[in-house]
Amino acid sequence: MSCIFCAIGQGSIPAEKLYDNEAVFVIADIHPKAKVHLLVIPKQHIVTFNDFTPVTYGSMASVAEAIANVTQRLGIAKSGYKVIANNGSDGGQAVPHLHFHILGGEPVQGIT
Ligand code: AMP
Ligand code: ZN
């Protein structure tokens, strides 16, 4: 199975990781829609929320921890930001590996 986000998580495709632990990593989006546009990516290959099981629920705690950590370190925690996860075709998901966009660094109300 070739999955770009699994390959980045495993290090076979290089990318600067702003946060990295056994459960989740964070990279900058290659096509940023805001001054700060990050992707929080669980290392388990979960495609959408449909795929969660009791075994994988814990990765959501790691996602929350990563969001709190990187937004504070990048200085956008207090000014605010948006977190988006696109799921499936109606959700407009392009990469079929669950990920969470963090958008901020400027007002992002109009950004989807
Ligand atoms: P979506 O699946 O709709 O949430 O969108 C996938 C997002 O991943 C888009 O914002 C892309 O710009 C971004 N993206 C795709 N490939 C990479 C990559 N290799 N590195 C960083 N961001 C990527
Ligand atoms: Zn994957």
PDB file of C-alpha atoms and ligand atoms in Angstrom:
ATOM      1  CA  MET A   1       0.000   0.000   0.000  1.00  0.00           C
ATOM      2  CA  SER A   2       1.513   3.341  -0.955  1.00  0.00           C
ATOM      3  CA  CYS A   3       0.338   6.207   1.199  1.00  0.00           C
ATOM      4  CA  ILE A   4       2.177   9.521   1.150  1.00  0.00           C
ATOM      5  CA  PHE A   5       1.480  10.322   4.795  1.00  0.00           C
ATOM      6  CA  CYS A   6       2.546   6.820   5.953  1.00  0.00           C
ATOM      7  CA  ALA A   7       5.747   7.246   3.905  1.00  0.00           C
ATOM      8  CA  ILE A   8       6.472  10.632   5.520  1.00  0.00           C
ATOM      9  CA  GLY A   9       5.676   9.230   8.971  1.00  0.00           C
ATOM     10  CA  GLN A  10       8.051   6.298   8.423  1.00  0.00           C
ATOM     11  CA  GLY A  11      10.768   8.628   7.054  1.00  0.00           C
ATOM     12  CA  SER A  12      10.958   7.082   3.576  1.00  0.00           C
ATOM     13  CA  ILE A  13       9.852  10.442   2.151  1.00  0.00           C
ATOM     14  CA  PRO A  14      11.738  13.248   3.923  1.00  0.00           C
ATOM     15  CA  ALA A  15       9.847  16.172   5.451  1.00  0.00           C
ATOM     16  CA  GLU A  16      10.569  18.609   8.242  1.00  0.00           C
ATOM     17  CA  LYS A  17       8.595  17.426  11.255  1.00  0.00           C
ATOM     18  CA  LEU A  18       7.613  20.192  13.646  1.00  0.00           C
ATOM     19  CA  TYR A  19       6.466  17.583  16.156  1.00  0.00           C
ATOM     20  CA  ASP A  20       7.044  13.846  16.154  1.00  0.00           C
ATOM     21  CA  ASN A  21       6.366  11.022  18.580  1.00  0.00           C
ATOM     22  CA  GLU A  22       5.308   7.375  18.377  1.00  0.00           C
ATOM     23  CA  ALA A  23       1.667   8.249  17.610  1.00  0.00           C
ATOM     24  CA  VAL A  24       1.564  11.470  15.580  1.00  0.00           C
ATOM     25  CA  PHE A  25       3.637  13.956  13.602  1.00  0.00           C
ATOM     26  CA  VAL A  26       3.146  17.505  12.335  1.00  0.00           C
ATOM     27  CA  ILE A  27       4.355  18.989   9.031  1.00  0.00           C
ATOM     28  CA  ALA A  28       3.700  22.226   7.140  1.00  0.00           C
ATOM     29  CA  ASP A  29       1.114  21.935   4.349  1.00  0.00           C
ATOM     30  CA  ILE A  30       2.827  22.198   0.924  1.00  0.00           C
ATOM     31  CA  HIS A  31       0.056  24.489  -0.360  1.00  0.00           C
ATOM     32  CA  PRO A  32      -0.561  26.792   2.605  1.00  0.00           C
ATOM     33  CA  LYS A  33      -3.963  28.487   2.745  1.00  0.00           C
ATOM     34  CA  ALA A  34      -2.974  30.735   5.680  1.00  0.00           C
ATOM     35  CA  LYS A  35       0.191  32.204   7.217  1.00  0.00           C
ATOM     36  CA  VAL A  36       0.308  29.128   9.433  1.00  0.00           C
ATOM     37  CA  HIS A  37      -1.012  25.934   7.814  1.00  0.00           C
ATOM     38  CA  LEU A  38       0.054  22.695   9.459  1.00  0.00           C
ATOM     39  CA  LEU A  39      -1.074  19.086   9.170  1.00  0.00           C
ATOM     40  CA  VAL A  40      -1.365  16.903  12.263  1.00  0.00           C
ATOM     41  CA  ILE A  41      -1.135  13.297  11.106  1.00  0.00           C
ATOM     42  CA  PRO A  42      -1.678  10.165  13.223  1.00  0.00           C
ATOM     43  CA  LYS A  43       0.901   7.485  12.332  1.00  0.00           C
ATOM     44  CA  GLN A  44      -1.710   4.728  12.221  1.00  0.00           C
ATOM     45  CA  HIS A  45      -3.197   4.434   8.739  1.00  0.00           C
ATOM     46  CA  ILE A  46      -6.738   5.571   9.560  1.00  0.00           C
ATOM     47  CA  VAL A  47      -8.545   6.856   6.454  1.00  0.00           C
ATOM     48  CA  THR A  48     -11.537   8.635   8.012  1.00  0.00           C
ATOM     49  CA  PHE A  49     -13.364   8.670  11.355  1.00  0.00           C
ATOM     50  CA  ASN A  50     -15.292   5.651   9.980  1.00  0.00           C
ATOM     51  CA  ASP A  51     -12.168   3.569  10.601  1.00  0.00           C
ATOM     52  CA  PHE A  52     -11.778   4.256  14.307  1.00  0.00           C
ATOM     53  CA  THR A  53     -11.936   1.267  16.632  1.00  0.00           C
ATOM     54  CA  PRO A  54     -11.327   1.063  20.376  1.00  0.00           C
ATOM     55  CA  VAL A  55      -7.695   0.228  19.507  1.00  0.00           C
ATOM     56  CA  THR A  56      -7.209   3.491  17.608  1.00  0.00           C
ATOM     57  CA  TYR A  57      -9.242   5.908  19.777  1.00  0.00           C
ATOM     58  CA  GLY A  58      -6.077   6.767  21.718  1.00  0.00           C
ATOM     59  CA  SER A  59      -4.543   8.447  18.692  1.00  0.00           C
ATOM     60  CA  MET A  60      -7.070  11.279  19.144  1.00  0.00           C
ATOM     61  CA  ALA A  61      -5.534  12.100  22.526  1.00  0.00           C
ATOM     62  CA  SER A  62      -2.160  12.301  20.791  1.00  0.00           C
ATOM     63  CA  VAL A  63      -3.656  14.601  18.141  1.00  0.00           C
ATOM     64  CA  ALA A  64      -4.967  16.925  20.883  1.00  0.00           C
ATOM     65  CA  GLU A  65      -1.566  16.939  22.588  1.00  0.00           C
ATOM     66  CA  ALA A  66       0.193  17.751  19.294  1.00  0.00           C
ATOM     67  CA  ILE A  67      -2.219  20.603  18.489  1.00  0.00           C
ATOM     68  CA  ALA A  68      -1.725  22.152  21.932  1.00  0.00           C
ATOM     69  CA  ASN A  69       2.061  21.806  21.636  1.00  0.00           C
ATOM     70  CA  VAL A  70       2.650  23.195  18.136  1.00  0.00           C
ATOM     71  CA  THR A  71       0.170  26.062  18.384  1.00  0.00           C
ATOM     72  CA  GLN A  72       1.880  27.225  21.550  1.00  0.00           C
ATOM     73  CA  ARG A  73       5.382  26.865  20.095  1.00  0.00           C
ATOM     74  CA  LEU A  74       4.430  28.704  16.888  1.00  0.00           C
ATOM     75  CA  GLY A  75       2.839  31.511  18.890  1.00  0.00           C
ATOM     76  CA  ILE A  76      -0.750  31.150  17.611  1.00  0.00           C
ATOM     77  CA  ALA A  77      -2.337  29.504  20.649  1.00  0.00           C
ATOM     78  CA  LYS A  78      -3.612  32.789  22.126  1.00  0.00           C
ATOM     79  CA  SER A  79      -4.584  34.535  18.864  1.00  0.00           C
ATOM     80  CA  GLY A  80      -6.576  31.499  17.776  1.00  0.00           C
ATOM     81  CA  TYR A  81      -6.723  29.043  14.921  1.00  0.00           C
ATOM     82  CA  LYS A  82      -9.011  26.593  13.150  1.00  0.00           C
ATOM     83  CA  VAL A  83      -8.743  22.775  13.062  1.00  0.00           C
ATOM     84  CA  ILE A  84     -10.310  20.967  10.100  1.00  0.00           C
ATOM     85  CA  ALA A  85     -10.487  17.284   9.128  1.00  0.00           C
ATOM     86  CA  ASN A  86     -11.947  16.576   5.673  1.00  0.00           C
ATOM     87  CA  ASN A  87     -13.592  13.143   5.541  1.00  0.00           C
ATOM     88  CA  GLY A  88     -14.431  11.270   2.352  1.00  0.00           C
ATOM     89  CA  SER A  89     -15.596  12.592  -1.009  1.00  0.00           C
ATOM     90  CA  ASP A  90     -18.342  14.941   0.194  1.00  0.00           C
ATOM     91  CA  GLY A  91     -15.871  16.229   2.786  1.00  0.00           C
ATOM     92  CA  GLY A  92     -13.395  17.039   0.017  1.00  0.00           C
ATOM     93  CA  GLN A  93     -10.683  14.723   1.339  1.00  0.00           C
ATOM     94  CA  ALA A  94      -7.776  14.516  -1.137  1.00  0.00           C
ATOM     95  CA  VAL A  95      -5.301  12.386   0.834  1.00  0.00           C
ATOM     96  CA  PRO A  96      -6.914   9.180   2.157  1.00  0.00           C
ATOM     97  CA  HIS A  97      -5.066   9.135   5.479  1.00  0.00           C
ATOM     98  CA  LEU A  98      -6.789  11.028   8.316  1.00  0.00           C
ATOM     99  CA  HIS A  99      -5.159  14.368   9.076  1.00  0.00           C
ATOM    100  CA  PHE A 100      -6.048  17.612  10.805  1.00  0.00           C
ATOM    101  CA  HIS A 101      -5.360  21.000   9.247  1.00  0.00           C
ATOM    102  CA  ILE A 102      -4.341  23.769  11.657  1.00  0.00           C
ATOM    103  CA  LEU A 103      -4.967  27.184  10.090  1.00  0.00           C
ATOM    104  CA  GLY A 104      -3.970  30.425  11.794  1.00  0.00           C
ATOM    105  CA  GLY A 105      -1.438  33.219  12.086  1.00  0.00           C
ATOM    106  CA  GLU A 106      -4.102  35.599  10.717  1.00  0.00           C
ATOM    107  CA  PRO A 107      -7.924  35.701  10.713  1.00  0.00           C
ATOM    108  CA  VAL A 108      -9.056  32.449   9.063  1.00  0.00           C
ATOM    109  CA  GLN A 109     -12.848  32.654   9.372  1.00  0.00           C
ATOM    110  CA  GLY A 110     -13.253  32.555   5.579  1.00  0.00           C
ATOM    111  CA  ILE A 111     -10.782  29.750   4.958  1.00  0.00           C
ATOM    112  CA  THR A 112     -12.087  26.210   4.480  1.00  0.00           C
TER     113      THR A 112
HETATM  114  P1  AMP B   1      -7.338  17.110   2.263  1.00  0.00           P
HETATM  115  O1  AMP B   1      -7.133  15.618   2.083  1.00  0.00           O
HETATM  116  O2  AMP B   1      -8.432  17.664   1.445  1.00  0.00           O
HETATM  117  O3  AMP B   1      -7.470  17.488   3.705  1.00  0.00           O
HETATM  118  O4  AMP B   1      -6.031  17.840   1.707  1.00  0.00           O
HETATM  119  C1  AMP B   1      -4.744  17.265   1.771  1.00  0.00           C
HETATM  120  C2  AMP B   1      -3.755  18.348   2.119  1.00  0.00           C
HETATM  121  O5  AMP B   1      -2.465  17.743   2.159  1.00  0.00           O
HETATM  122  C3  AMP B   1      -3.676  19.500   1.118  1.00  0.00           C
HETATM  123  O6  AMP B   1      -3.828  20.740   1.828  1.00  0.00           O
HETATM  124  C4  AMP B   1      -2.289  19.358   0.511  1.00  0.00           C
HETATM  125  O7  AMP B   1      -1.710  20.610   0.203  1.00  0.00           O
HETATM  126  C5  AMP B   1      -1.533  18.625   1.588  1.00  0.00           C
HETATM  127  N1  AMP B   1      -0.426  17.793   1.140  1.00  0.00           N
HETATM  128  C6  AMP B   1      -0.457  16.818   0.202  1.00  0.00           C
HETATM  129  N2  AMP B   1       0.746  16.236   0.071  1.00  0.00           N
HETATM  130  C7  AMP B   1       1.565  16.843   0.968  1.00  0.00           C
HETATM  131  C8  AMP B   1       2.935  16.695   1.309  1.00  0.00           C
HETATM  132  N3  AMP B   1       3.724  15.802   0.710  1.00  0.00           N
HETATM  133  N4  AMP B   1       3.450  17.506   2.274  1.00  0.00           N
HETATM  134  C9  AMP B   1       2.674  18.426   2.879  1.00  0.00           C
HETATM  135  N5  AMP B   1       1.367  18.620   2.600  1.00  0.00           N
HETATM  136  C10 AMP B   1       0.819  17.845   1.650  1.00  0.00           C
HETATM  137 ZN    ZN B   2      -1.326   6.144   5.427  1.00  0.00          ZN
END
